[in-house]
Structure formats: C-alpha cells, structure tokens
Amino acid sequence: MSTLFIVPTPIGNLEDFTLRAIRVLKEADFILAEDTRTSKKLLDHYEISNQLVSHHIHNEHKTVESVVERLQHVTSAALISDAGTPAISDPGFLLIRACYEAGINVTCLPGPNAIIPAIVGSGIPCDRFIFEGFLPHKKGRQTKWKELALEKRSIVLYESPHRLVKCLTEIRTFLGEDREVCVAREISKLHEEFKRGLVTEVLTHFEAKKVKGEIVIVIAPPAK
Ligand code: SAM
C-alpha cells in the first residue's frame, strides 16, 4: 500500500527542517511541490534530488485524479508547499481527501507552520483560538469582520504586507480601539518582529513605515 507523506518545510530559517522530513523526502518515489523552482532551491540545499512534480492550488482539482493514479503505483510520495505545512492556506486538502477515498495512506509530519509560533510568541491567550487564514479581499470581508466581532476566542489571520494597515484599521473599526493585537512578521527570519499592543498603537507603528515581509496577525479575545 502506498503512502502520501505531507511534509512541512521551513518558513524562513532552514534549520527548522526536521531530520525526519529530510529522510522522508529522500526516500519518496517523487515529490509533489507547489512551485517546483522554489522547492528545488530548498531541496538542493539538502541534497535531495528526487523527481519534483508540480502540484499547484490552481490546478489541484483537475490533477488530483491523475496524481492518485500515479500514487497507486509507488511505495511513497511526498507533498510539500513553498513553505510551512501543506494544505494550510496552500494546496493539499483535495489530494489528501482523494487519497483517503482511494485507500492510500496519508501521514502528515509535524513541522514548520506560521500559526503556532505567532500565537504562542504573541503573549495573547493561546489555549483556544480560531484560524481564519486570509480574509476575503473584497466581497464578504465586512460580513466576516461582523462575524469576528462576536468571537470570544483569540483569532489568527494571515495577511499580506500591503494590506496590513487596512486590516489593522478594520480591527479598530469592527472590534474596537482597545483590542489587543500582535503582528508577527518574518517569523524565524533575520528581520523577525513581534509588535504587540492595542490596535491603535500597532497601527501607528506600521503606518509610519513601509511594511515588508510575511505577516500573521493575532487578535486577543475581547476584554471582559
Ligand atoms: N502553509 C503555510 C504555513 O503552514 O504557515 C502558509 C502558506 S500561506 C500561502 C503564506 C502566508 O503564511 C503568508 O502570507 C503569511 O501570512 C504566513 N507566513 C508564512 N511564513 C511566514 C513567516 N515566516 N512569518 C510570518 N508569516 C508567515
């Protein structure tokens, strides 16, 4: 029986690749990658030379069937994304579900992901939280904020740098100016920054500079 390994890759610091991830990738019959050029650089660094096969979110629904067919003829294959854990705001879910339906084993390795270091490092309650991924850019965004305004748990969002100020402004509008937030930027990279405070303070901080890099926003539950 074949196994599809879901293999998390570093989100910045190359030292965060686990020994098991490297071994599983070296042993796989082939590696499905979101962007083969991006992954090639990472795999070259670890001298992993297995065949890379493109598995992109835009074609996932079309290619799942042929990938499952291919998986049935090998011992193991691995799925990686550009960074972090596949299927978390990345391609993977459709393939994982299709593998279960086709009787192919699925094993997800624990490993790098931006959510956990952001919420744990934020100092915001991390015993319970919800993850919303990227909010819709336009349609449905306001409705989502109205829904999130009723949420009693901590909230974790992914956001692009050019929408950060807009997002913090929306938090102030919909959740209130005294809401505590943390912007976790460039986690595990050279310019890592965790900016914590009331949303108004954090907004002022980021309005004053050009925002670059990758971002997770953590929003505290409403004060009692
Ligand atoms: N699958 C990835 C994971 O496990 O975290 C997430 C992929 S999603 C396409 C990319 C988003 O994750 C970025 O826009 C950012 O919101 C977040 N992210 C990824 N790496 C990050 C980092 N080093 N620092 C902060 N946020 C990061």
Tab-separated table of C-alpha atoms and ligand atoms in Angstrom:
chain	number	residue	atom	x	y	z
A	1	MET	CA	0.000	0.000	0.000
A	2	SER	CA	1.377	3.411	-0.876
A	3	THR	CA	1.712	6.363	1.470
A	4	LEU	CA	1.461	10.057	0.778
A	5	PHE	CA	3.627	11.971	3.272
A	6	ILE	CA	2.659	15.580	3.942
A	7	VAL	CA	5.979	17.255	4.689
A	8	PRO	CA	6.236	20.733	6.252
A	9	THR	CA	9.213	22.809	5.082
A	10	PRO	CA	10.888	25.811	6.796
A	11	ILE	CA	9.033	29.150	6.800
A	12	GLY	CA	12.306	31.087	6.878
A	13	ASN	CA	15.075	29.524	8.907
A	14	LEU	CA	16.499	26.487	7.127
A	15	GLU	CA	17.478	24.947	10.467
A	16	ASP	CA	13.788	24.304	11.111
A	17	PHE	CA	13.690	21.372	8.685
A	18	THR	CA	13.297	18.190	10.741
A	19	LEU	CA	15.572	15.163	10.340
A	20	ARG	CA	12.506	13.059	9.598
A	21	ALA	CA	11.301	15.450	6.885
A	22	ILE	CA	14.666	15.241	5.127
A	23	ARG	CA	14.725	11.426	5.326
A	24	VAL	CA	11.126	11.054	4.092
A	25	LEU	CA	11.819	13.361	1.137
A	26	LYS	CA	14.984	11.437	0.237
A	27	GLU	CA	13.078	8.130	0.328
A	28	ALA	CA	9.990	9.276	-1.614
A	29	ASP	CA	9.473	7.979	-5.145
A	30	PHE	CA	8.552	11.504	-6.176
A	31	ILE	CA	7.819	14.861	-4.553
A	32	LEU	CA	4.748	16.937	-5.334
A	33	ALA	CA	5.590	20.613	-4.991
A	34	GLU	CA	3.571	23.817	-5.241
A	35	ASP	CA	6.290	25.656	-7.152
A	36	THR	CA	8.986	23.298	-8.380
A	37	ARG	CA	11.520	26.120	-8.896
A	38	THR	CA	11.140	27.405	-5.312
A	39	SER	CA	11.318	23.895	-3.875
A	40	LYS	CA	14.304	22.927	-5.995
A	41	LYS	CA	16.429	25.549	-4.243
A	42	LEU	CA	15.454	24.171	-0.829
A	43	LEU	CA	15.917	20.542	-1.846
A	44	ASP	CA	19.296	21.253	-3.481
A	45	HIS	CA	20.438	22.722	-0.171
A	46	TYR	CA	19.722	19.364	1.495
A	47	GLU	CA	20.994	17.303	-1.459
A	48	ILE	CA	17.543	15.856	-2.121
A	49	SER	CA	17.397	15.054	-5.805
A	50	ASN	CA	14.119	13.100	-6.219
A	51	GLN	CA	11.816	13.938	-9.096
A	52	LEU	CA	9.707	17.051	-8.498
A	53	VAL	CA	6.135	17.103	-9.845
A	54	SER	CA	4.070	20.292	-9.941
A	55	HIS	CA	1.001	20.332	-7.685
A	56	HIS	CA	-0.471	23.811	-7.685
A	57	ILE	CA	-3.614	25.160	-5.983
A	58	HIS	CA	-4.938	26.454	-9.319
A	59	ASN	CA	-4.870	23.037	-10.930
A	60	GLU	CA	-5.361	20.825	-7.865
A	61	HIS	CA	-8.986	19.945	-8.619
A	62	LYS	CA	-8.029	18.911	-12.169
A	63	THR	CA	-4.883	16.934	-11.360
A	64	VAL	CA	-5.938	15.097	-8.188
A	65	GLU	CA	-7.222	12.063	-10.111
A	66	SER	CA	-4.014	11.542	-12.103
A	67	VAL	CA	-1.845	12.085	-9.013
A	68	VAL	CA	-3.846	9.457	-7.081
A	69	GLU	CA	-3.467	7.077	-10.026
A	70	ARG	CA	0.281	7.647	-10.008
A	71	LEU	CA	0.469	7.205	-6.227
A	72	GLN	CA	-1.120	3.770	-6.528
A	73	HIS	CA	1.970	2.515	-8.360
A	74	VAL	CA	4.654	3.668	-5.932
A	75	THR	CA	5.621	2.984	-2.301
A	76	SER	CA	5.636	6.573	-1.143
A	77	ALA	CA	5.402	10.121	-2.372
A	78	ALA	CA	5.668	13.419	-0.529
A	79	LEU	CA	3.732	16.654	-0.780
A	80	ILE	CA	5.432	19.940	0.051
A	81	SER	CA	4.383	23.561	-0.414
A	82	ASP	CA	6.559	26.643	-0.899
A	83	ALA	CA	6.909	26.993	2.874
A	84	GLY	CA	5.281	25.662	6.015
A	85	THR	CA	2.684	22.938	6.239
A	86	PRO	CA	0.921	21.938	3.016
A	87	ALA	CA	-2.890	22.340	2.975
A	88	ILE	CA	-2.776	25.288	5.414
A	89	SER	CA	-3.661	28.167	3.052
A	90	ASP	CA	-1.792	26.060	0.481
A	91	PRO	CA	-2.667	23.186	-1.874
A	92	GLY	CA	-3.152	19.761	-0.336
A	93	PHE	CA	-6.629	19.288	1.079
A	94	LEU	CA	-8.221	17.920	-2.112
A	95	LEU	CA	-5.382	15.471	-2.635
A	96	ILE	CA	-5.441	14.266	0.985
A	97	ARG	CA	-9.178	13.630	0.794
A	98	ALA	CA	-8.839	11.856	-2.546
A	99	CYS	CA	-6.081	9.640	-1.125
A	100	TYR	CA	-8.331	8.505	1.736
A	101	GLU	CA	-11.095	7.758	-0.744
A	102	ALA	CA	-8.671	5.705	-2.877
A	103	GLY	CA	-7.284	3.747	0.100
A	104	ILE	CA	-3.865	5.436	0.053
A	105	ASN	CA	-2.262	6.055	3.465
A	106	VAL	CA	-1.733	9.672	4.436
A	107	THR	CA	0.872	10.624	7.050
A	108	CYS	CA	1.396	14.261	7.996
A	109	LEU	CA	4.723	15.048	9.632
A	110	PRO	CA	4.740	17.675	12.394
A	111	GLY	CA	6.794	20.692	11.424
A	112	PRO	CA	7.076	24.358	10.474
A	113	ASN	CA	3.944	26.462	10.210
A	114	ALA	CA	3.362	30.186	10.807
A	115	ILE	CA	0.291	29.908	13.052
A	116	ILE	CA	1.775	28.295	16.166
A	117	PRO	CA	4.913	30.442	16.622
A	118	ALA	CA	2.775	33.555	16.006
A	119	ILE	CA	0.122	32.822	18.632
A	120	VAL	CA	2.462	31.267	21.177
A	121	GLY	CA	5.016	34.092	20.826
A	122	SER	CA	2.327	36.791	20.894
A	123	GLY	CA	1.580	36.610	24.613
A	124	ILE	CA	-2.109	36.552	23.678
A	125	PRO	CA	-4.151	33.644	25.141
A	126	CYS	CA	-3.273	30.556	23.113
A	127	ASP	CA	-5.234	27.869	24.959
A	128	ARG	CA	-8.112	28.263	22.485
A	129	PHE	CA	-8.092	30.144	19.195
A	130	ILE	CA	-9.587	30.209	15.715
A	131	PHE	CA	-7.629	30.407	12.478
A	132	GLU	CA	-9.254	32.290	9.582
A	133	GLY	CA	-6.438	32.138	7.030
A	134	PHE	CA	-6.565	35.091	4.603
A	135	LEU	CA	-9.787	37.116	4.853
A	136	PRO	CA	-11.637	37.657	1.569
A	137	HIS	CA	-10.083	40.650	-0.191
A	138	LYS	CA	-13.314	42.415	-1.137
A	139	LYS	CA	-16.639	40.555	-1.302
A	140	GLY	CA	-17.609	39.151	2.089
A	141	ARG	CA	-14.857	40.950	4.021
A	142	GLN	CA	-17.202	43.214	6.010
A	143	THR	CA	-19.516	40.321	6.791
A	144	LYS	CA	-16.535	38.347	8.049
A	145	TRP	CA	-15.479	41.218	10.346
A	146	LYS	CA	-19.008	41.448	11.771
A	147	GLU	CA	-18.867	37.717	12.458
A	148	LEU	CA	-15.400	38.009	14.051
A	149	ALA	CA	-16.625	40.847	16.279
A	150	LEU	CA	-18.764	38.231	18.093
A	151	GLU	CA	-15.856	35.799	18.547
A	152	LYS	CA	-14.801	35.181	22.168
A	153	ARG	CA	-11.569	33.284	21.398
A	154	SER	CA	-8.231	34.595	20.108
A	155	ILE	CA	-8.174	34.964	16.309
A	156	VAL	CA	-5.255	34.213	13.983
A	157	LEU	CA	-5.168	35.656	10.446
A	158	TYR	CA	-2.719	35.597	7.566
A	159	GLU	CA	-2.309	38.967	5.850
A	160	SER	CA	-0.196	40.390	3.054
A	161	PRO	CA	2.131	43.305	3.912
A	162	HIS	CA	0.357	45.738	1.594
A	163	ARG	CA	-2.990	45.064	3.292
A	164	LEU	CA	-1.688	45.170	6.888
A	165	VAL	CA	-2.615	48.800	7.607
A	166	LYS	CA	-6.071	48.279	6.074
A	167	CYS	CA	-6.564	45.176	8.203
A	168	LEU	CA	-5.499	46.896	11.442
A	169	THR	CA	-7.827	49.803	10.607
A	170	GLU	CA	-10.679	47.317	10.177
A	171	ILE	CA	-9.852	45.677	13.527
A	172	ARG	CA	-10.103	49.122	15.162
A	173	THR	CA	-13.425	49.818	13.418
A	174	PHE	CA	-15.142	46.463	13.911
A	175	LEU	CA	-13.550	45.136	17.110
A	176	GLY	CA	-12.801	48.407	18.935
A	177	GLU	CA	-9.739	50.586	19.520
A	178	ASP	CA	-8.876	48.925	22.825
A	179	ARG	CA	-8.459	45.478	21.289
A	180	GLU	CA	-5.044	43.937	21.902
A	181	VAL	CA	-3.235	42.555	18.847
A	182	CYS	CA	0.141	41.203	17.834
A	183	VAL	CA	1.632	41.419	14.362
A	184	ALA	CA	4.148	38.609	13.884
A	185	ARG	CA	6.331	39.482	10.898
A	186	GLU	CA	9.073	37.461	9.212
A	187	ILE	CA	8.942	34.640	11.782
A	188	SER	CA	12.247	32.757	12.049
A	189	LYS	CA	13.942	35.151	9.585
A	190	LEU	CA	16.640	37.775	10.068
A	191	HIS	CA	14.178	40.650	10.492
A	192	GLU	CA	11.665	38.849	12.708
A	193	GLU	CA	9.417	41.308	14.541
A	194	PHE	CA	6.608	40.750	17.048
A	195	LYS	CA	4.756	44.052	17.530
A	196	ARG	CA	2.252	43.832	20.368
A	197	GLY	CA	-0.116	46.385	21.850
A	198	LEU	CA	-3.530	47.963	21.486
A	199	VAL	CA	-4.613	48.010	17.857
A	200	THR	CA	-4.297	51.828	17.718
A	201	GLU	CA	-0.640	51.653	18.858
A	202	VAL	CA	0.246	48.856	16.461
A	203	LEU	CA	-1.497	50.688	13.620
A	204	THR	CA	0.525	53.865	14.320
A	205	HIS	CA	3.730	51.799	14.303
A	206	PHE	CA	3.045	50.270	10.876
A	207	GLU	CA	1.589	53.459	9.328
A	208	ALA	CA	4.971	55.083	9.924
A	209	LYS	CA	6.957	52.661	7.788
A	210	LYS	CA	6.816	50.669	4.581
A	211	VAL	CA	5.681	47.197	5.570
A	212	LYS	CA	7.525	44.262	4.045
A	213	GLY	CA	7.668	40.532	4.591
A	214	GLU	CA	5.265	37.825	5.662
A	215	ILE	CA	2.694	38.510	8.331
A	216	VAL	CA	0.443	36.783	10.844
A	217	ILE	CA	-1.993	38.873	12.881
A	218	VAL	CA	-3.100	37.619	16.290
A	219	ILE	CA	-6.144	39.280	17.851
A	220	ALA	CA	-6.847	38.888	21.572
A	221	PRO	CA	-10.333	37.993	22.811
A	222	PRO	CA	-12.446	40.978	23.885
A	223	ALA	CA	-11.534	42.272	27.394
A	224	LYS	CA	-14.094	41.094	29.976
B	1	SAM	N1	1.370	26.744	4.611
B	1	SAM	C1	1.940	27.893	5.276
B	1	SAM	C2	2.004	27.629	6.775
B	1	SAM	O1	1.999	26.473	7.169
B	1	SAM	O2	2.086	28.575	7.560
B	1	SAM	C3	1.163	29.151	4.940
B	1	SAM	C4	1.137	29.455	3.484
B	1	SAM	S1	0.314	30.931	3.084
B	1	SAM	C5	0.290	30.851	1.342
B	1	SAM	C6	1.544	32.143	3.313
B	1	SAM	C7	1.223	33.055	4.491
B	1	SAM	O3	1.639	32.448	5.704
B	1	SAM	C8	1.968	34.374	4.448
B	1	SAM	O4	1.325	35.318	3.622
B	1	SAM	C9	1.924	34.778	5.911
B	1	SAM	O5	0.655	35.281	6.248
B	1	SAM	C10	2.135	33.417	6.584
B	1	SAM	N2	3.581	33.171	6.772
B	1	SAM	C11	4.335	32.255	6.140
B	1	SAM	N3	5.612	32.332	6.555
B	1	SAM	C12	5.667	33.321	7.472
B	1	SAM	C13	6.702	33.900	8.260
B	1	SAM	N4	7.963	33.469	8.170
B	1	SAM	N5	6.384	34.912	9.088
B	1	SAM	C14	5.112	35.363	9.195
B	1	SAM	N6	4.106	34.856	8.465
B	1	SAM	C15	4.365	33.856	7.624
